[in-house]
Short mmCIF file of C-alpha atoms in Angstrom, two decimals:
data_model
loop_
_atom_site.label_atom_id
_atom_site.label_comp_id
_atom_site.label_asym_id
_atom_site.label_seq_id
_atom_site.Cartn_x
_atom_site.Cartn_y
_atom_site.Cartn_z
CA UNK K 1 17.27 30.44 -74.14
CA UNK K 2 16.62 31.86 -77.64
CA UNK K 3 13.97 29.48 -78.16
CA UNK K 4 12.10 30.08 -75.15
CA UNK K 5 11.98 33.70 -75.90
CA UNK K 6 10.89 33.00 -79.09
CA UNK K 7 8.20 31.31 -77.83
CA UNK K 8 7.57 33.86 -75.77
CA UNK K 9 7.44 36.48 -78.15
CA UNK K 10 5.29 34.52 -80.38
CA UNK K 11 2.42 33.97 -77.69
CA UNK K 12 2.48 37.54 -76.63
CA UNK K 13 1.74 38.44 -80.47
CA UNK K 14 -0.97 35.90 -80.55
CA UNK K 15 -2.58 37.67 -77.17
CA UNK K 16 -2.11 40.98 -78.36
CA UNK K 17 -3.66 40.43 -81.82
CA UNK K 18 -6.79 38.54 -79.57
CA UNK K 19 -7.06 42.27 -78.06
CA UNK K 20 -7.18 44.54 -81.33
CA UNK K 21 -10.71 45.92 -81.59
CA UNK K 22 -12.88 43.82 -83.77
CA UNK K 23 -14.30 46.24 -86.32
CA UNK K 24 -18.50 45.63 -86.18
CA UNK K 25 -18.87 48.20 -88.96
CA UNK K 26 -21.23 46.86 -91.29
CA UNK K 27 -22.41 43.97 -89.22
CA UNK K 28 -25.16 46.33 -87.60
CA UNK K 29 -26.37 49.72 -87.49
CA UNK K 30 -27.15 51.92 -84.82
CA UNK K 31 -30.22 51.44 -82.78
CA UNK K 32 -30.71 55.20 -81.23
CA UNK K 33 -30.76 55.06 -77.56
CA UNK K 34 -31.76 52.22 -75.05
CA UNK K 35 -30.35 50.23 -72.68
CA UNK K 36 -28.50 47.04 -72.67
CA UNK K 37 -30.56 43.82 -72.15
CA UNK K 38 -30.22 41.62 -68.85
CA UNK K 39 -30.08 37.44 -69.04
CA UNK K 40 -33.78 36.30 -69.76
CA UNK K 41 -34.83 40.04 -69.35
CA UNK K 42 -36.67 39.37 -73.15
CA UNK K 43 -36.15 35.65 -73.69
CA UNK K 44 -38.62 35.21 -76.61
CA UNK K 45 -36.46 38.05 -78.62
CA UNK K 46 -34.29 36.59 -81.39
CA UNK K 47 -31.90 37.06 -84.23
CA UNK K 48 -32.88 36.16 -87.35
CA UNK K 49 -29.86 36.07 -89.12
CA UNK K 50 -30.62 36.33 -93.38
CA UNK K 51 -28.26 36.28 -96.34
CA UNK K 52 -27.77 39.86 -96.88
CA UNK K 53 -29.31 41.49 -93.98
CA UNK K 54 -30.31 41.09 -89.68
CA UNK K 55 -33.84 41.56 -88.54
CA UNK K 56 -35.38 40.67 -84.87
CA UNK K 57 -38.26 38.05 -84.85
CA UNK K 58 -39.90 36.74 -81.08
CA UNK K 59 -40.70 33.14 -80.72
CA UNK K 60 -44.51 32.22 -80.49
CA UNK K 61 -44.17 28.28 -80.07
CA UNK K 62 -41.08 26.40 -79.95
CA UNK K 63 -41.00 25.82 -83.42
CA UNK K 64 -41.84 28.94 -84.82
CA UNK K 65 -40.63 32.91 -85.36
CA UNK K 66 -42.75 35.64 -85.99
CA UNK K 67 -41.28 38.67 -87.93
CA UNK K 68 -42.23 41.10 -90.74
CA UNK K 69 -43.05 39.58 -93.83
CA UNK K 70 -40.12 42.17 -95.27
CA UNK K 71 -37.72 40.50 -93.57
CA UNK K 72 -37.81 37.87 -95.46
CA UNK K 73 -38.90 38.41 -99.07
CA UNK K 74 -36.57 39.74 -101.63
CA UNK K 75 -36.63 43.28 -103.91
CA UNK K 76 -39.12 41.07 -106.46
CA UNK K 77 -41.30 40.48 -102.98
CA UNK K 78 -40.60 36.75 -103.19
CA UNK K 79 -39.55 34.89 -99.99
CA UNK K 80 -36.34 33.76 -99.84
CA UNK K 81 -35.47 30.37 -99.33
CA UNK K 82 -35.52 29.25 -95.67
CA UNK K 83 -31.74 27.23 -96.23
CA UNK K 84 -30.38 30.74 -96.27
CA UNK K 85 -31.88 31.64 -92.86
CA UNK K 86 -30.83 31.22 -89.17
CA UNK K 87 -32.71 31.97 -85.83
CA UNK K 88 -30.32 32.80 -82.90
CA UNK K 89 -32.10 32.46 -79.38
CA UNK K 90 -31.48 32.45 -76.18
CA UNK K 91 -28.19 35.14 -76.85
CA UNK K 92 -27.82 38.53 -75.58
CA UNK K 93 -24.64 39.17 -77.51
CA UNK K 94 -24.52 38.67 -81.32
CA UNK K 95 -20.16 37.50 -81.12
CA UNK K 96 -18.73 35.70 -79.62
CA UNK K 97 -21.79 33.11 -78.90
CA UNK K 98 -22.01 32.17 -75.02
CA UNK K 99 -22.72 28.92 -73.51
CA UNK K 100 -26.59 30.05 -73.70
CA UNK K 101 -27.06 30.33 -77.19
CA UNK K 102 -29.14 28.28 -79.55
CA UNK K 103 -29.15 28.06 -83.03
CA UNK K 104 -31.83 26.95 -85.45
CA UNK K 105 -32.05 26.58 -89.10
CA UNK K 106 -35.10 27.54 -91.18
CA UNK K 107 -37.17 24.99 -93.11
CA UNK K 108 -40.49 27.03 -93.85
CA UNK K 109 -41.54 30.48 -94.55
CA UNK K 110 -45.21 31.44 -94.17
CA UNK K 111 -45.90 35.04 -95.23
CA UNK K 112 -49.74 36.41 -94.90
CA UNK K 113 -51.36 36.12 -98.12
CA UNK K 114 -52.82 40.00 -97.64
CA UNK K 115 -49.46 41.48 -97.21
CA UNK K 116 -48.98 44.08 -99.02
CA UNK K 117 -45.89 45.57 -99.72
CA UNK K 118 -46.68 49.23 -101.10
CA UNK K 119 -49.25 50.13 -98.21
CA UNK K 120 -47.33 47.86 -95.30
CA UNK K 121 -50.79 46.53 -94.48
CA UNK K 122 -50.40 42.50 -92.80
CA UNK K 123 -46.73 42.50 -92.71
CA UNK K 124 -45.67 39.56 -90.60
CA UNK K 125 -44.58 36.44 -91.11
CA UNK K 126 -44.12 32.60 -89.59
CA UNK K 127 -40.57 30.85 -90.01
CA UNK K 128 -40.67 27.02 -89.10
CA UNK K 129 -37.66 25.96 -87.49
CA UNK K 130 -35.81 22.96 -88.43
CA UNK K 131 -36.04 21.25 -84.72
CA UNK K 132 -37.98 22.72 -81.96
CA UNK K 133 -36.04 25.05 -79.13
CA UNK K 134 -35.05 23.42 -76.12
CA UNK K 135 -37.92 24.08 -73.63
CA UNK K 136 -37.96 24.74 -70.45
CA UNK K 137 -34.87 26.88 -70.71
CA UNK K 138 -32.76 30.12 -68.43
CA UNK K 139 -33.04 32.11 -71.64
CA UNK K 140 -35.75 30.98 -73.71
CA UNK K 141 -39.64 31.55 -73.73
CA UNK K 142 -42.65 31.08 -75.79
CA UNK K 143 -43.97 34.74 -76.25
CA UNK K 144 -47.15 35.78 -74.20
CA UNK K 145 -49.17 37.54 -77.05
CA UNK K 146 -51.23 40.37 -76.07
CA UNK K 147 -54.99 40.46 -76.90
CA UNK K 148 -56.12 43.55 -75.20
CA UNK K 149 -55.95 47.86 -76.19
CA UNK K 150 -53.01 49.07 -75.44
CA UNK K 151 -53.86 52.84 -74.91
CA UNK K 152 -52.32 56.14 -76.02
CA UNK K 153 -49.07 57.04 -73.94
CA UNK K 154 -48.33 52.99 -72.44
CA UNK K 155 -44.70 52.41 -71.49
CA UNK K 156 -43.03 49.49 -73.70
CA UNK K 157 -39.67 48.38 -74.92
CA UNK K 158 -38.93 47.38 -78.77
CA UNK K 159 -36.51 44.42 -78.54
CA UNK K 160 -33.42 44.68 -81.11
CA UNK K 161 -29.86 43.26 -81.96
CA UNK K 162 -27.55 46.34 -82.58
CA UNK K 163 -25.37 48.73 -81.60
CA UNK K 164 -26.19 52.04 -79.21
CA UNK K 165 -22.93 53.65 -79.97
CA UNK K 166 -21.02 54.35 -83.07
CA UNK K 167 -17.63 52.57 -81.63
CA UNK K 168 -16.62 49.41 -83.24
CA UNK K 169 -14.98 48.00 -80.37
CA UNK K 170 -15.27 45.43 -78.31
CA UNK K 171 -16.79 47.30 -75.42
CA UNK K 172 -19.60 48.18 -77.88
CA UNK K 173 -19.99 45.07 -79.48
CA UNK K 174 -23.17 44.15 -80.71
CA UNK K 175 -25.84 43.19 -78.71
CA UNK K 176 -29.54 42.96 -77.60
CA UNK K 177 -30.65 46.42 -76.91
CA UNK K 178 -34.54 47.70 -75.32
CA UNK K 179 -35.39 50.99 -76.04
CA UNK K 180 -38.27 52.63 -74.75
CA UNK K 181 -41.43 53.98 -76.40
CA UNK K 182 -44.37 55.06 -75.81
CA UNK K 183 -47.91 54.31 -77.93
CA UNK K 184 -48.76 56.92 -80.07
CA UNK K 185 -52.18 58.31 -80.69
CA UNK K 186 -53.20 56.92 -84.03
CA UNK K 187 -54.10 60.53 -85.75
CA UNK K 188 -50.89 62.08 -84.71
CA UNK K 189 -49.17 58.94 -86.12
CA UNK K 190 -51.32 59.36 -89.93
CA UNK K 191 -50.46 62.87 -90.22
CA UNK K 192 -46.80 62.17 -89.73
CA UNK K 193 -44.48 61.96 -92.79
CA UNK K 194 -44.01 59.57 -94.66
CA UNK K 195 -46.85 57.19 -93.34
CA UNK K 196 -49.65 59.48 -93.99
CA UNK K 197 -53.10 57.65 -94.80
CA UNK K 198 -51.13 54.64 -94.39
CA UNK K 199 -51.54 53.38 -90.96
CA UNK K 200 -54.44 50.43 -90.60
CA UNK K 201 -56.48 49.88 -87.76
CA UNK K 202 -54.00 46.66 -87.47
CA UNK K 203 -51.11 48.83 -86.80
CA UNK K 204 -50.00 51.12 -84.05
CA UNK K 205 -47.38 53.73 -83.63
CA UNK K 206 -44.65 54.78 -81.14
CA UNK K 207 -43.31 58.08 -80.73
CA UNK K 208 -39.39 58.14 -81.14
CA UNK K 209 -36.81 61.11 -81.81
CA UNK K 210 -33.96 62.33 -83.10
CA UNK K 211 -32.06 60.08 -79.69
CA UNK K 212 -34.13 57.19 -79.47
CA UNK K 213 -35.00 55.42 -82.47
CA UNK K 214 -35.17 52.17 -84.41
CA UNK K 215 -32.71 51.95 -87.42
CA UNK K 216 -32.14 49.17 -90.15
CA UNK K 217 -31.69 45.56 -88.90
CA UNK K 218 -34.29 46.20 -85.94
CA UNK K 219 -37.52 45.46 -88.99
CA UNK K 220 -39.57 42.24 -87.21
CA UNK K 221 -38.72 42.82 -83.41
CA UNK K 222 -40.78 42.57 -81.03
CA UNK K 223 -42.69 45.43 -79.49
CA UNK K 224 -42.85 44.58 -75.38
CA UNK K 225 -45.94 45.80 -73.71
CA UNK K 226 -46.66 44.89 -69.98
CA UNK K 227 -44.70 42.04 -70.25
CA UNK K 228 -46.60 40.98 -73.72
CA UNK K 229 -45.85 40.68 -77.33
CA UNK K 230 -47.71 43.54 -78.65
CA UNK K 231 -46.29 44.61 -81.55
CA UNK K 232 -43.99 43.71 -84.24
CA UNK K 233 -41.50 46.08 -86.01
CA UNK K 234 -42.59 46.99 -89.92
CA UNK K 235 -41.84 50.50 -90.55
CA UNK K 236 -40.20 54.18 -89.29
CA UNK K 237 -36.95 52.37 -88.73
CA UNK K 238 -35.38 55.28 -90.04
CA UNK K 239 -32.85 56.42 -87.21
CA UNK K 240 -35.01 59.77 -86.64
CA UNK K 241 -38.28 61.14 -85.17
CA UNK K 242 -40.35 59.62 -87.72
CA UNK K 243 -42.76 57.42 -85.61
CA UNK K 244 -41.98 53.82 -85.26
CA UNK K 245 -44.73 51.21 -87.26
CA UNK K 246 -45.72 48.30 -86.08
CA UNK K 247 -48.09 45.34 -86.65
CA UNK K 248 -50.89 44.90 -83.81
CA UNK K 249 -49.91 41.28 -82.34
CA UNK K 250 -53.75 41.30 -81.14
CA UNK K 251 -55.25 41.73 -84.72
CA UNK K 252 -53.21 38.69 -85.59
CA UNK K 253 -53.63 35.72 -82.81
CA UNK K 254 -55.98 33.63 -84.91
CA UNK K 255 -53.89 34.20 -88.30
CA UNK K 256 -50.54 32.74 -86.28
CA UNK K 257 -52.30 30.09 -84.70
CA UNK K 258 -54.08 29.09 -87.65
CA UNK K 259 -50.55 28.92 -89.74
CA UNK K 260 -48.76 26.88 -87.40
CA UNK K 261 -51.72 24.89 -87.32
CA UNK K 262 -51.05 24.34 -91.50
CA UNK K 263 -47.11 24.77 -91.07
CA UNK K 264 -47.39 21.22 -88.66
CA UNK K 265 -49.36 19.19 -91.02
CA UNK K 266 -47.59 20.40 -94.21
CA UNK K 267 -44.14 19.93 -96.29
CA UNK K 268 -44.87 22.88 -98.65
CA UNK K 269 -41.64 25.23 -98.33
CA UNK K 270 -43.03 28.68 -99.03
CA UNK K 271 -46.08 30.65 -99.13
CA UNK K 272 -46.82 32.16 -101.95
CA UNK K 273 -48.09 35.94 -101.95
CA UNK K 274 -51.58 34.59 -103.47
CA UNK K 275 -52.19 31.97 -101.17
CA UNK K 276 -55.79 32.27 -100.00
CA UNK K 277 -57.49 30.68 -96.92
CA UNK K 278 -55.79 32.50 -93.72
CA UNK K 279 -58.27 34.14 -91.09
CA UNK K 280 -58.22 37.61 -92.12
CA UNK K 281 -56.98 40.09 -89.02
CA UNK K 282 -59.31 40.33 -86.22
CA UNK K 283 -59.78 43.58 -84.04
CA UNK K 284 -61.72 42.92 -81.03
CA UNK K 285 -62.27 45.17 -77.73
#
């Protein structure tokens, strides 16, 4: 009889340590605002999961990520080496992993050989993944990419891993989050600190505020427009009104076709800053 409650007392211990809040703190910040993703609501938004930090990338072929190009270089602005990279898809929650999620590794990094790093201009980049994703799939899609305008004051969602709240339970755990923005008109966007005389014709701004708002980790997700990829996350993830920066999508169709083009018939690893010979950005009507 001793032994059985013994037992007993041991398994409720086990249970009730499974029920302690898991503390997220540090795992991800805030993202200001939004609303909690649906299953497939945004199946081409993923994790990409780096060595000392999380950004959000959006899958453009089954074999390939698109991000920021600061997601992935270091404080030298040299890429890091894809075997310390992981691309989570298919996975509204970030822990535990459901039944839905894939995992990939990384085995190329292709960074555009204009970025630059000091004015933000061309800031995207490919990762190759180490086996394509499983296609067709309930929670995974190729990214439509969006070619058109997208006018001052359209309705889209930016596409993040994070956190709304600042509990660190698990009723708050971290997850995929959309938040709403609007497209900003490009002057009102320049004159706004810090990104004055900064924004390219290849960018475009949202407006955000002091309640709904980007923050660290969200750098390389996607920006939803109409159901396209429109944008990608490089700047203004500051947790504040400071407008939201992203990369035009549009401007950059031939550049990410043309690299996945190279990335298939190549073995070379990394993509060095100086590499010459990608299409330059293209704005059309």
């Amino acid at each position: 009889m001793k032994l059985l409650i013994l037992i007993i007392a041991v398994f409720s211990a086990a249970a009730a340590l499974k029920e302690e809040p898991v503390d997220y703190e540090g795992i991800f910040p805030l993202i200001l605002g939004g609303v909690e993703s649906q299953w497939g609501q945004f199946p081409s938004a993923v994790l990409v999961d780096g060595p000392n930090e999380f950004c959000g990338g959006s899958i453009v072929d089954a074999s390939h990520i698109l991000t920021s190009a600061n997601c992935v270089l270091n404080s030298r602005f040299e890429i890091i080496n894809p075997i310390y990279w992981r691309i989570i898809a298919g996975d509204i929650f970030f822990t535990p992993p459901t039944s839905r999620r894939v995992t990939r590794e990384v085995t190329r990094i292709f960074v555009h050989s204009q970025y630059n790093p000091f004015t933000g201009a061309n800031n995207v980049a490919l990762m190759r993944l180490d086996r394509p994703l499983p296609l067709p799939h309930n929670t995974i899609e190729v990214a439509r990419r969006r070619t058109r305008v997208s006018r001052n004051g359209l309705q889209c969602q930016l596409v993040a891993f994070g956190r709304n709240t600042n509990l660190t339970t698990t009723a708050y755990r971290p997850r995929q989050i959309n938040l709403g923005q609007s497209i900003m008109d490009r002057d009102l966007c320049i004159n706004a600190f810090p990104h004055s005389n900064r924004i390219a014709d290849t960018m475009i701004c949202t407006q955000t505020s002091a309640t709904a708002a980007p923050c660290t980790g969200s750098i390389g997700s996607g920006l939803y427009c109409d159901g396209f990829l429109t944008g990608v996350l490089s700047g203004g993830n500051y947790c504040n009104a400071v407008p939201a920066v992203y990369q035009q999508v549009r401007a950059y169709n031939q550049w990410i076709d043309e690299t996945m083009r190279i990335a298939n018939n190549t073995e070379q690893a990394l993509s060095p800053l100086n590499m010459r010979g990608f299409p330059q950005p293209i704005l059309g009507n």
